[in-house]
């Protein structure tokens, strides 16, 4: 299971990605190393929800890009499923016998009032601490009547990074360099370390020798050994200057687009909590993220990376966590104007 640090009270909004997608990706990778595509069969059905009613019988997984997902029983009704189970005398989850119509991780079925009611009755030891946690969240984000907010189900609306310190603390500021066009000075909230350079590998080869050593310059080179990006910043320092030498970076249309892609990677450097989302979109198993001695280590294997840029382009900001923490008023999270 993915190891996660940070804002546990909001894991609910991204739990599937962290606890399901990430865990499945790691397991699939361990079974099918170096296979860029596999077929997975799942039991999803149209009648389960409005969003599921729009699913195709066969499609590429939007989260785990190496998976082609096939749903053979997509048109089955609940009746069909129960008939199949009873006539074949199959075992099934005991929660259905208690009246739950949908069973999964404990929190997820609580999205409905009926399941919530059943949880209160059958799982009070889990339900009430969960409700206390929701009320604490409601207080943190300044709801006038936290109990009403939770009990009415209003808490289920997406709140993004509202009220989360982690979002506030991860704003990265930048200003254009006055002397050089297409160079930008960033002030990070996290000192530069090896993870930063790893995150630039999808753009090209990292070379630690060719840059100006006095300026702590590291360069990124394309396949023809042309320098395409210069990174200037000392390890342990929070000031990073990025110079973009070509607009055709990672399939970019222009310098603005190239800058946006670079900022996707700086965002990851800044924010990563190992939710596994970007790792899951790499079909070539090139990304590995883990904690070693309480320190996150983000690695991209250059021998596996084919520079497809999927890990940069898949989420508009490059990082799923940033997407999750975005707020409606834009007052928290990572900003797009004078902030990344
Ligand atoms: S960089 Fe962002 S999307 Fe990727 S694992 Fe870290 S938190 Fe998740
Ligand atoms: S998604 Fe593509 S660019 Fe990113 S690490 Fe994997 S192979 Fe490299």
mmCIF file of C-alpha atoms and ligand atoms in Angstrom:
data_model
loop_
_atom_site.group_PDB
_atom_site.id
_atom_site.type_symbol
_atom_site.label_atom_id
_atom_site.label_comp_id
_atom_site.label_asym_id
_atom_site.label_seq_id
_atom_site.Cartn_x
_atom_site.Cartn_y
_atom_site.Cartn_z
ATOM 1 C CA UNK A 1 0.000 0.000 0.000
ATOM 2 C CA UNK A 2 1.171 3.528 -0.745
ATOM 3 C CA UNK A 3 2.799 5.270 2.161
ATOM 4 C CA UNK A 4 1.428 8.725 2.678
ATOM 5 C CA UNK A 5 2.253 11.696 4.817
ATOM 6 C CA UNK A 6 0.444 15.023 4.932
ATOM 7 C CA UNK A 7 -3.201 15.904 5.375
ATOM 8 C CA UNK A 8 -4.899 12.657 6.533
ATOM 9 C CA UNK A 9 -8.197 14.389 7.168
ATOM 10 C CA UNK A 10 -8.654 14.865 3.412
ATOM 11 C CA UNK A 11 -7.435 11.523 2.210
ATOM 12 C CA UNK A 12 -11.120 10.811 1.576
ATOM 13 C CA UNK A 13 -11.097 12.952 -1.554
ATOM 14 C CA UNK A 14 -8.262 11.071 -3.166
ATOM 15 C CA UNK A 15 -8.328 7.712 -1.424
ATOM 16 C CA UNK A 16 -9.079 5.663 -4.548
ATOM 17 C CA UNK A 17 -5.985 6.962 -6.268
ATOM 18 C CA UNK A 18 -3.779 6.530 -3.231
ATOM 19 C CA UNK A 19 -5.014 3.256 -1.827
ATOM 20 C CA UNK A 20 -6.446 1.504 -4.871
ATOM 21 C CA UNK A 21 -4.838 2.759 -8.061
ATOM 22 C CA UNK A 22 -1.369 3.027 -6.537
ATOM 23 C CA UNK A 23 -1.551 -0.402 -4.897
ATOM 24 C CA UNK A 24 -2.870 -2.029 -8.090
ATOM 25 C CA UNK A 25 -0.176 -0.346 -10.183
ATOM 26 C CA UNK A 26 2.563 -1.641 -7.918
ATOM 27 C CA UNK A 27 1.117 -5.147 -7.946
ATOM 28 C CA UNK A 28 0.594 -5.224 -11.711
ATOM 29 C CA UNK A 29 4.123 -3.912 -12.235
ATOM 30 C CA UNK A 30 5.521 -6.663 -10.053
ATOM 31 C CA UNK A 31 3.694 -9.303 -12.132
ATOM 32 C CA UNK A 32 4.124 -7.880 -15.611
ATOM 33 C CA UNK A 33 7.436 -6.089 -15.684
ATOM 34 C CA UNK A 34 8.245 -4.380 -18.967
ATOM 35 C CA UNK A 35 4.805 -5.088 -20.486
ATOM 36 C CA UNK A 36 3.438 -1.773 -21.738
ATOM 37 C CA UNK A 37 -0.146 -3.091 -22.074
ATOM 38 C CA UNK A 38 -2.256 -5.663 -20.223
ATOM 39 C CA UNK A 39 -5.980 -6.527 -20.230
ATOM 40 C CA UNK A 40 -7.899 -6.396 -16.957
ATOM 41 C CA UNK A 41 -11.455 -7.724 -16.446
ATOM 42 C CA UNK A 42 -13.670 -5.937 -13.952
ATOM 43 C CA UNK A 43 -17.254 -6.277 -12.691
ATOM 44 C CA UNK A 44 -18.425 -2.684 -13.153
ATOM 45 C CA UNK A 45 -22.034 -2.275 -14.358
ATOM 46 C CA UNK A 46 -24.086 0.556 -15.875
ATOM 47 C CA UNK A 47 -26.816 0.197 -13.256
ATOM 48 C CA UNK A 48 -24.450 0.955 -10.350
ATOM 49 C CA UNK A 49 -24.451 4.746 -10.732
ATOM 50 C CA UNK A 50 -25.062 7.592 -13.165
ATOM 51 C CA UNK A 51 -21.368 8.019 -13.843
ATOM 52 C CA UNK A 52 -20.931 4.277 -14.421
ATOM 53 C CA UNK A 53 -23.893 4.253 -16.825
ATOM 54 C CA UNK A 54 -21.635 6.119 -19.258
ATOM 55 C CA UNK A 55 -18.757 3.626 -19.158
ATOM 56 C CA UNK A 56 -17.795 1.676 -22.277
ATOM 57 C CA UNK A 57 -17.611 -2.093 -22.218
ATOM 58 C CA UNK A 58 -13.982 -1.834 -23.201
ATOM 59 C CA UNK A 59 -11.665 1.122 -22.732
ATOM 60 C CA UNK A 60 -8.192 2.241 -21.711
ATOM 61 C CA UNK A 61 -7.968 2.909 -17.992
ATOM 62 C CA UNK A 62 -7.747 6.672 -17.397
ATOM 63 C CA UNK A 63 -5.638 6.152 -14.280
ATOM 64 C CA UNK A 64 -3.440 3.145 -14.995
ATOM 65 C CA UNK A 65 -2.487 3.730 -18.606
ATOM 66 C CA UNK A 66 -0.989 0.295 -19.130
ATOM 67 C CA UNK A 67 -4.412 -1.304 -18.492
ATOM 68 C CA UNK A 68 -7.004 -2.068 -21.143
ATOM 69 C CA UNK A 69 -10.161 -2.580 -19.092
ATOM 70 C CA UNK A 70 -12.923 -4.953 -20.169
ATOM 71 C CA UNK A 71 -16.251 -5.153 -18.290
ATOM 72 C CA UNK A 72 -18.042 -8.331 -19.401
ATOM 73 C CA UNK A 73 -21.096 -7.839 -17.149
ATOM 74 C CA UNK A 74 -21.538 -4.128 -17.794
ATOM 75 C CA UNK A 75 -25.197 -4.573 -18.860
ATOM 76 C CA UNK A 76 -26.198 -6.840 -16.007
ATOM 77 C CA UNK A 77 -28.801 -5.622 -13.523
ATOM 78 C CA UNK A 78 -28.593 -6.294 -9.769
ATOM 79 C CA UNK A 79 -31.101 -9.082 -10.304
ATOM 80 C CA UNK A 80 -28.837 -10.748 -12.879
ATOM 81 C CA UNK A 81 -25.908 -10.640 -10.482
ATOM 82 C CA UNK A 82 -27.843 -12.099 -7.533
ATOM 83 C CA UNK A 83 -29.384 -14.770 -9.721
ATOM 84 C CA UNK A 84 -25.918 -15.755 -10.880
ATOM 85 C CA UNK A 85 -24.562 -15.824 -7.322
ATOM 86 C CA UNK A 86 -27.458 -17.882 -5.904
ATOM 87 C CA UNK A 87 -27.759 -20.367 -8.740
ATOM 88 C CA UNK A 88 -24.036 -21.078 -8.573
ATOM 89 C CA UNK A 89 -23.933 -20.996 -4.767
ATOM 90 C CA UNK A 90 -21.121 -18.420 -4.744
ATOM 91 C CA UNK A 91 -19.849 -16.805 -1.569
ATOM 92 C CA UNK A 92 -20.448 -13.064 -1.171
ATOM 93 C CA UNK A 93 -19.626 -10.208 1.193
ATOM 94 C CA UNK A 94 -21.617 -10.435 4.441
ATOM 95 C CA UNK A 95 -22.338 -6.676 4.416
ATOM 96 C CA UNK A 96 -25.005 -7.313 1.760
ATOM 97 C CA UNK A 97 -26.889 -9.412 4.304
ATOM 98 C CA UNK A 98 -26.993 -6.347 6.595
ATOM 99 C CA UNK A 99 -28.716 -4.323 3.873
ATOM 100 C CA UNK A 100 -25.797 -2.504 2.249
ATOM 101 C CA UNK A 101 -26.433 -2.188 -1.470
ATOM 102 C CA UNK A 102 -22.842 -1.351 -2.296
ATOM 103 C CA UNK A 103 -19.740 -2.667 -0.612
ATOM 104 C CA UNK A 104 -16.181 -1.462 -0.883
ATOM 105 C CA UNK A 105 -13.743 0.325 1.407
ATOM 106 C CA UNK A 106 -15.653 1.167 4.579
ATOM 107 C CA UNK A 107 -15.870 4.934 3.950
ATOM 108 C CA UNK A 108 -17.026 4.767 0.355
ATOM 109 C CA UNK A 109 -20.473 3.187 0.915
ATOM 110 C CA UNK A 110 -21.063 5.926 3.498
ATOM 111 C CA UNK A 111 -21.623 8.288 0.595
ATOM 112 C CA UNK A 112 -25.317 7.375 0.752
ATOM 113 C CA UNK A 113 -27.772 8.129 3.597
ATOM 114 C CA UNK A 114 -29.005 4.539 3.760
ATOM 115 C CA UNK A 115 -25.486 3.135 4.086
ATOM 116 C CA UNK A 116 -24.651 5.799 6.631
ATOM 117 C CA UNK A 117 -27.688 4.784 8.667
ATOM 118 C CA UNK A 118 -26.637 1.133 8.513
ATOM 119 C CA UNK A 119 -23.090 2.044 9.509
ATOM 120 C CA UNK A 120 -24.385 3.807 12.615
ATOM 121 C CA UNK A 121 -26.338 0.679 13.536
ATOM 122 C CA UNK A 122 -23.821 -2.024 12.654
ATOM 123 C CA UNK A 123 -20.426 -0.306 12.844
ATOM 124 C CA UNK A 124 -20.746 2.395 15.541
ATOM 125 C CA UNK A 125 -17.114 1.922 16.602
ATOM 126 C CA UNK A 126 -16.044 3.071 13.127
ATOM 127 C CA UNK A 127 -18.879 5.428 12.276
ATOM 128 C CA UNK A 128 -18.617 7.832 15.220
ATOM 129 C CA UNK A 129 -14.828 8.462 15.066
ATOM 130 C CA UNK A 130 -15.341 9.046 11.341
ATOM 131 C CA UNK A 131 -18.090 11.581 12.002
ATOM 132 C CA UNK A 132 -15.874 13.294 14.621
ATOM 133 C CA UNK A 133 -13.155 13.614 12.011
ATOM 134 C CA UNK A 134 -15.587 15.152 9.517
ATOM 135 C CA UNK A 135 -16.772 17.627 12.138
ATOM 136 C CA UNK A 136 -13.176 18.575 12.883
ATOM 137 C CA UNK A 137 -12.679 19.232 9.155
ATOM 138 C CA UNK A 138 -15.828 21.327 9.066
ATOM 139 C CA UNK A 139 -14.498 23.428 11.946
ATOM 140 C CA UNK A 140 -11.101 23.755 10.207
ATOM 141 C CA UNK A 141 -12.725 25.178 7.091
ATOM 142 C CA UNK A 142 -14.936 27.564 9.084
ATOM 143 C CA UNK A 143 -18.405 26.033 8.646
ATOM 144 C CA UNK A 144 -20.945 27.851 10.837
ATOM 145 C CA UNK A 145 -22.788 24.732 11.903
ATOM 146 C CA UNK A 146 -20.291 21.858 11.583
ATOM 147 C CA UNK A 147 -22.712 19.171 12.790
ATOM 148 C CA UNK A 148 -25.418 20.203 10.357
ATOM 149 C CA UNK A 149 -22.818 20.416 7.594
ATOM 150 C CA UNK A 150 -21.768 16.824 8.241
ATOM 151 C CA UNK A 151 -25.165 15.284 8.991
ATOM 152 C CA UNK A 152 -26.855 16.858 5.970
ATOM 153 C CA UNK A 153 -24.212 15.329 3.715
ATOM 154 C CA UNK A 154 -22.936 18.734 2.531
ATOM 155 C CA UNK A 155 -19.398 17.604 3.404
ATOM 156 C CA UNK A 156 -19.462 15.389 0.305
ATOM 157 C CA UNK A 157 -19.111 18.391 -2.012
ATOM 158 C CA UNK A 158 -15.561 18.805 -3.222
ATOM 159 C CA UNK A 159 -13.609 21.208 -1.016
ATOM 160 C CA UNK A 160 -10.196 20.959 -2.628
ATOM 161 C CA UNK A 161 -7.402 22.359 -0.481
ATOM 162 C CA UNK A 162 -9.659 24.712 1.468
ATOM 163 C CA UNK A 163 -8.477 24.888 5.073
ATOM 164 C CA UNK A 164 -5.477 22.653 4.491
ATOM 165 C CA UNK A 165 -2.165 24.018 5.689
ATOM 166 C CA UNK A 166 -0.280 21.804 3.277
ATOM 167 C CA UNK A 167 -1.846 23.607 0.313
ATOM 168 C CA UNK A 168 -0.967 27.031 1.707
ATOM 169 C CA UNK A 169 2.558 25.999 2.536
ATOM 170 C CA UNK A 170 3.275 24.773 -0.935
ATOM 171 C CA UNK A 171 2.828 27.915 -2.943
ATOM 172 C CA UNK A 172 5.899 28.510 -5.054
ATOM 173 C CA UNK A 173 6.559 32.022 -6.281
ATOM 174 C CA UNK A 174 8.443 33.009 -9.392
ATOM 175 C CA UNK A 175 9.450 36.063 -11.338
ATOM 176 C CA UNK A 176 10.805 36.343 -14.872
ATOM 177 C CA UNK A 177 14.526 37.021 -15.110
ATOM 178 C CA UNK A 178 15.064 40.703 -15.988
ATOM 179 C CA UNK A 179 18.155 39.982 -18.081
ATOM 180 C CA UNK A 180 17.395 36.799 -19.976
ATOM 181 C CA UNK A 181 14.319 35.989 -21.990
ATOM 182 C CA UNK A 182 12.691 32.662 -21.132
ATOM 183 C CA UNK A 183 14.533 32.405 -17.826
ATOM 184 C CA UNK A 184 12.584 32.321 -14.581
ATOM 185 C CA UNK A 185 13.605 32.590 -10.953
ATOM 186 C CA UNK A 186 11.666 30.371 -8.585
ATOM 187 C CA UNK A 187 11.597 30.502 -4.854
ATOM 188 C CA UNK A 188 10.778 27.024 -3.649
ATOM 189 C CA UNK A 189 9.452 26.025 -0.264
ATOM 190 C CA UNK A 190 11.635 22.978 -0.250
ATOM 191 C CA UNK A 191 15.418 22.973 -0.652
ATOM 192 C CA UNK A 192 16.771 21.584 -3.911
ATOM 193 C CA UNK A 193 17.791 17.947 -3.778
ATOM 194 C CA UNK A 194 18.261 15.022 -6.185
ATOM 195 C CA UNK A 195 14.489 14.598 -6.667
ATOM 196 C CA UNK A 196 14.401 17.849 -8.635
ATOM 197 C CA UNK A 197 16.848 16.551 -11.232
ATOM 198 C CA UNK A 198 15.021 13.212 -11.477
ATOM 199 C CA UNK A 199 11.851 15.078 -12.394
ATOM 200 C CA UNK A 200 13.567 16.682 -15.369
ATOM 201 C CA UNK A 201 14.512 13.316 -16.921
ATOM 202 C CA UNK A 202 11.357 13.097 -19.092
ATOM 203 C CA UNK A 203 12.643 16.190 -20.909
ATOM 204 C CA UNK A 204 16.028 14.666 -21.737
ATOM 205 C CA UNK A 205 19.404 13.569 -20.384
ATOM 206 C CA UNK A 206 20.620 15.222 -17.191
ATOM 207 C CA UNK A 207 24.239 16.333 -17.349
ATOM 208 C CA UNK A 208 25.953 17.533 -14.167
ATOM 209 C CA UNK A 209 29.300 18.340 -15.827
ATOM 210 C CA UNK A 210 28.577 20.618 -18.761
ATOM 211 C CA UNK A 211 26.980 23.521 -16.888
ATOM 212 C CA UNK A 212 28.839 26.322 -15.150
ATOM 213 C CA UNK A 213 29.955 24.635 -11.920
ATOM 214 C CA UNK A 214 30.518 27.954 -10.159
ATOM 215 C CA UNK A 215 26.844 28.771 -10.699
ATOM 216 C CA UNK A 216 25.732 25.238 -9.692
ATOM 217 C CA UNK A 217 24.331 24.747 -13.166
ATOM 218 C CA UNK A 218 22.900 21.412 -14.305
ATOM 219 C CA UNK A 219 21.797 21.024 -17.921
ATOM 220 C CA UNK A 220 19.206 18.884 -19.689
ATOM 221 C CA UNK A 221 20.126 17.678 -23.188
ATOM 222 C CA UNK A 222 18.080 16.334 -26.071
ATOM 223 C CA UNK A 223 18.870 13.219 -28.116
ATOM 224 C CA UNK A 224 21.274 15.204 -30.319
ATOM 225 C CA UNK A 225 23.153 16.458 -27.257
ATOM 226 C CA UNK A 226 21.831 19.993 -27.577
ATOM 227 C CA UNK A 227 21.273 21.749 -24.265
ATOM 228 C CA UNK A 228 17.544 22.434 -23.943
ATOM 229 C CA UNK A 229 17.182 23.475 -20.281
ATOM 230 C CA UNK A 230 19.567 24.986 -17.761
ATOM 231 C CA UNK A 231 18.857 24.605 -14.064
ATOM 232 C CA UNK A 232 20.764 26.890 -11.783
ATOM 233 C CA UNK A 233 20.519 26.327 -8.051
ATOM 234 C CA UNK A 234 22.563 24.927 -5.222
ATOM 235 C CA UNK A 235 21.502 21.766 -3.447
ATOM 236 C CA UNK A 236 20.043 22.742 -0.090
ATOM 237 C CA UNK A 237 19.025 26.178 -1.382
ATOM 238 C CA UNK A 238 15.485 27.248 -2.316
ATOM 239 C CA UNK A 239 16.375 29.518 -5.234
ATOM 240 C CA UNK A 240 16.140 27.944 -8.627
ATOM 241 C CA UNK A 241 16.673 29.620 -11.974
ATOM 242 C CA UNK A 242 15.324 27.787 -15.003
ATOM 243 C CA UNK A 243 16.337 28.799 -18.533
ATOM 244 C CA UNK A 244 14.366 27.302 -21.398
ATOM 245 C CA UNK A 245 16.463 27.153 -24.551
ATOM 246 C CA UNK A 246 13.906 25.746 -26.946
ATOM 247 C CA UNK A 247 10.142 26.130 -27.272
ATOM 248 C CA UNK A 248 9.917 22.542 -28.546
ATOM 249 C CA UNK A 249 10.129 20.974 -25.151
ATOM 250 C CA UNK A 250 8.171 17.825 -24.389
ATOM 251 C CA UNK A 251 5.980 18.430 -27.444
ATOM 252 C CA UNK A 252 5.314 22.054 -26.463
ATOM 253 C CA UNK A 253 3.886 24.532 -28.943
ATOM 254 C CA UNK A 254 5.767 27.568 -27.663
ATOM 255 C CA UNK A 255 7.837 28.890 -24.739
ATOM 256 C CA UNK A 256 4.728 29.502 -22.638
ATOM 257 C CA UNK A 257 3.667 25.901 -23.021
ATOM 258 C CA UNK A 258 7.226 24.706 -22.351
ATOM 259 C CA UNK A 259 7.294 26.780 -19.152
ATOM 260 C CA UNK A 260 3.981 25.260 -18.062
ATOM 261 C CA UNK A 261 5.394 21.751 -18.491
ATOM 262 C CA UNK A 262 8.487 22.585 -16.521
ATOM 263 C CA UNK A 263 6.281 23.970 -13.768
ATOM 264 C CA UNK A 264 4.373 20.691 -13.702
ATOM 265 C CA UNK A 265 7.607 19.032 -12.636
ATOM 266 C CA UNK A 266 8.541 21.764 -10.165
ATOM 267 C CA UNK A 267 5.071 21.374 -8.665
ATOM 268 C CA UNK A 268 5.707 17.666 -8.213
ATOM 269 C CA UNK A 269 9.036 18.370 -6.589
ATOM 270 C CA UNK A 270 7.329 20.780 -4.254
ATOM 271 C CA UNK A 271 4.210 18.799 -3.395
ATOM 272 C CA UNK A 272 4.775 15.092 -3.847
ATOM 273 C CA UNK A 273 3.299 12.925 -1.093
ATOM 274 C CA UNK A 274 3.560 9.690 -3.053
ATOM 275 C CA UNK A 275 -0.084 9.419 -4.068
ATOM 276 C CA UNK A 276 1.137 7.207 -6.990
ATOM 277 C CA UNK A 277 -0.979 8.927 -9.638
ATOM 278 C CA UNK A 278 1.865 9.975 -11.919
ATOM 279 C CA UNK A 279 3.584 6.632 -11.408
ATOM 280 C CA UNK A 280 0.386 4.883 -12.527
ATOM 281 C CA UNK A 281 0.236 6.761 -15.823
ATOM 282 C CA UNK A 282 3.719 5.635 -16.871
ATOM 283 C CA UNK A 283 3.241 2.568 -19.061
ATOM 284 C CA UNK A 284 6.967 1.822 -19.015
ATOM 285 C CA UNK A 285 7.411 1.381 -15.234
ATOM 286 C CA UNK A 286 10.016 4.125 -15.294
ATOM 287 C CA UNK A 287 8.812 5.968 -12.181
ATOM 288 C CA UNK A 288 9.479 4.689 -8.676
ATOM 289 C CA UNK A 289 8.582 6.653 -5.554
ATOM 290 C CA UNK A 290 9.303 5.535 -2.012
ATOM 291 C CA UNK A 291 10.189 6.743 1.436
ATOM 292 C CA UNK A 292 13.653 6.032 2.714
ATOM 293 C CA UNK A 293 14.406 7.133 6.274
ATOM 294 C CA UNK A 294 11.313 9.327 6.251
ATOM 295 C CA UNK A 295 12.469 11.068 3.094
ATOM 296 C CA UNK A 296 10.632 10.845 -0.180
ATOM 297 C CA UNK A 297 12.745 9.565 -3.049
ATOM 298 C CA UNK A 298 11.397 10.143 -6.567
ATOM 299 C CA UNK A 299 13.282 8.193 -9.235
ATOM 300 C CA UNK A 300 12.882 8.051 -12.992
ATOM 301 C CA UNK A 301 14.838 5.286 -14.685
ATOM 302 C CA UNK A 302 16.347 6.830 -17.825
ATOM 303 C CA UNK A 303 16.838 3.371 -19.330
ATOM 304 C CA UNK A 304 13.082 2.799 -19.230
ATOM 305 C CA UNK A 305 11.829 6.316 -19.870
ATOM 306 C CA UNK A 306 10.899 6.767 -23.526
ATOM 307 C CA UNK A 307 10.151 10.488 -23.126
ATOM 308 C CA UNK A 308 6.461 10.029 -23.907
ATOM 309 C CA UNK A 309 5.612 12.926 -21.496
ATOM 310 C CA UNK A 310 2.493 11.171 -20.254
ATOM 311 C CA UNK A 311 3.515 11.791 -16.630
ATOM 312 C CA UNK A 312 3.669 15.507 -17.438
ATOM 313 C CA UNK A 313 0.612 15.837 -19.640
ATOM 314 C CA UNK A 314 -1.841 13.492 -17.949
ATOM 315 C CA UNK A 315 -2.946 15.905 -15.231
ATOM 316 C CA UNK A 316 -3.044 19.538 -16.356
ATOM 317 C CA UNK A 317 -0.800 20.540 -13.491
ATOM 318 C CA UNK A 318 1.350 17.404 -13.768
ATOM 319 C CA UNK A 319 0.511 16.452 -10.192
ATOM 320 C CA UNK A 320 -2.733 14.837 -9.109
ATOM 321 C CA UNK A 321 -2.306 16.229 -5.610
ATOM 322 C CA UNK A 322 -2.275 19.774 -6.940
ATOM 323 C CA UNK A 323 -5.523 19.057 -8.773
ATOM 324 C CA UNK A 324 -7.073 17.683 -5.593
ATOM 325 C CA UNK A 325 -5.948 20.638 -3.507
ATOM 326 C CA UNK A 326 -7.140 23.326 -5.926
ATOM 327 C CA UNK A 327 -9.705 25.649 -4.327
ATOM 328 C CA UNK A 328 -12.656 27.508 -5.795
ATOM 329 C CA UNK A 329 -11.449 30.940 -4.731
ATOM 330 C CA UNK A 330 -7.863 30.231 -5.692
ATOM 331 C CA UNK A 331 -6.706 31.666 -2.364
ATOM 332 C CA UNK A 332 -5.018 28.436 -1.372
ATOM 333 C CA UNK A 333 -3.159 25.749 -3.191
ATOM 334 C CA UNK A 334 -0.681 26.561 -5.879
ATOM 335 C CA UNK A 335 -1.582 29.549 -7.976
ATOM 336 C CA UNK A 336 -1.295 30.117 -11.680
ATOM 337 C CA UNK A 337 -0.530 33.813 -12.064
ATOM 338 C CA UNK A 338 2.493 34.986 -10.151
ATOM 339 C CA UNK A 339 2.684 31.644 -8.478
ATOM 340 C CA UNK A 340 3.125 28.270 -10.060
HETATM 341 S S1 LIG B 1 4.091 13.957 -7.907
HETATM 342 FE FE1 LIG B 1 1.951 14.383 -7.415
HETATM 343 S S2 LIG B 1 0.812 12.912 -8.723
HETATM 344 FE FE2 LIG B 1 2.913 12.174 -8.600
HETATM 345 S S3 LIG B 1 2.942 10.721 -6.886
HETATM 346 FE FE3 LIG B 1 3.590 12.719 -6.099
HETATM 347 S S4 LIG B 1 1.692 13.633 -5.284
HETATM 348 FE FE4 LIG B 1 1.080 11.982 -6.674
HETATM 349 S S1 LIG B 2 5.411 8.587 -18.473
HETATM 350 FE FE1 LIG B 2 6.760 8.670 -20.259
HETATM 351 S S2 LIG B 2 8.049 10.487 -19.897
HETATM 352 FE FE2 LIG B 2 7.126 9.939 -17.935
HETATM 353 S S3 LIG B 2 8.639 8.636 -16.950
HETATM 354 FE FE3 LIG B 2 7.204 7.304 -18.013
HETATM 355 S S4 LIG B 2 8.150 6.948 -20.009
HETATM 356 FE FE4 LIG B 2 9.170 8.721 -19.106
#
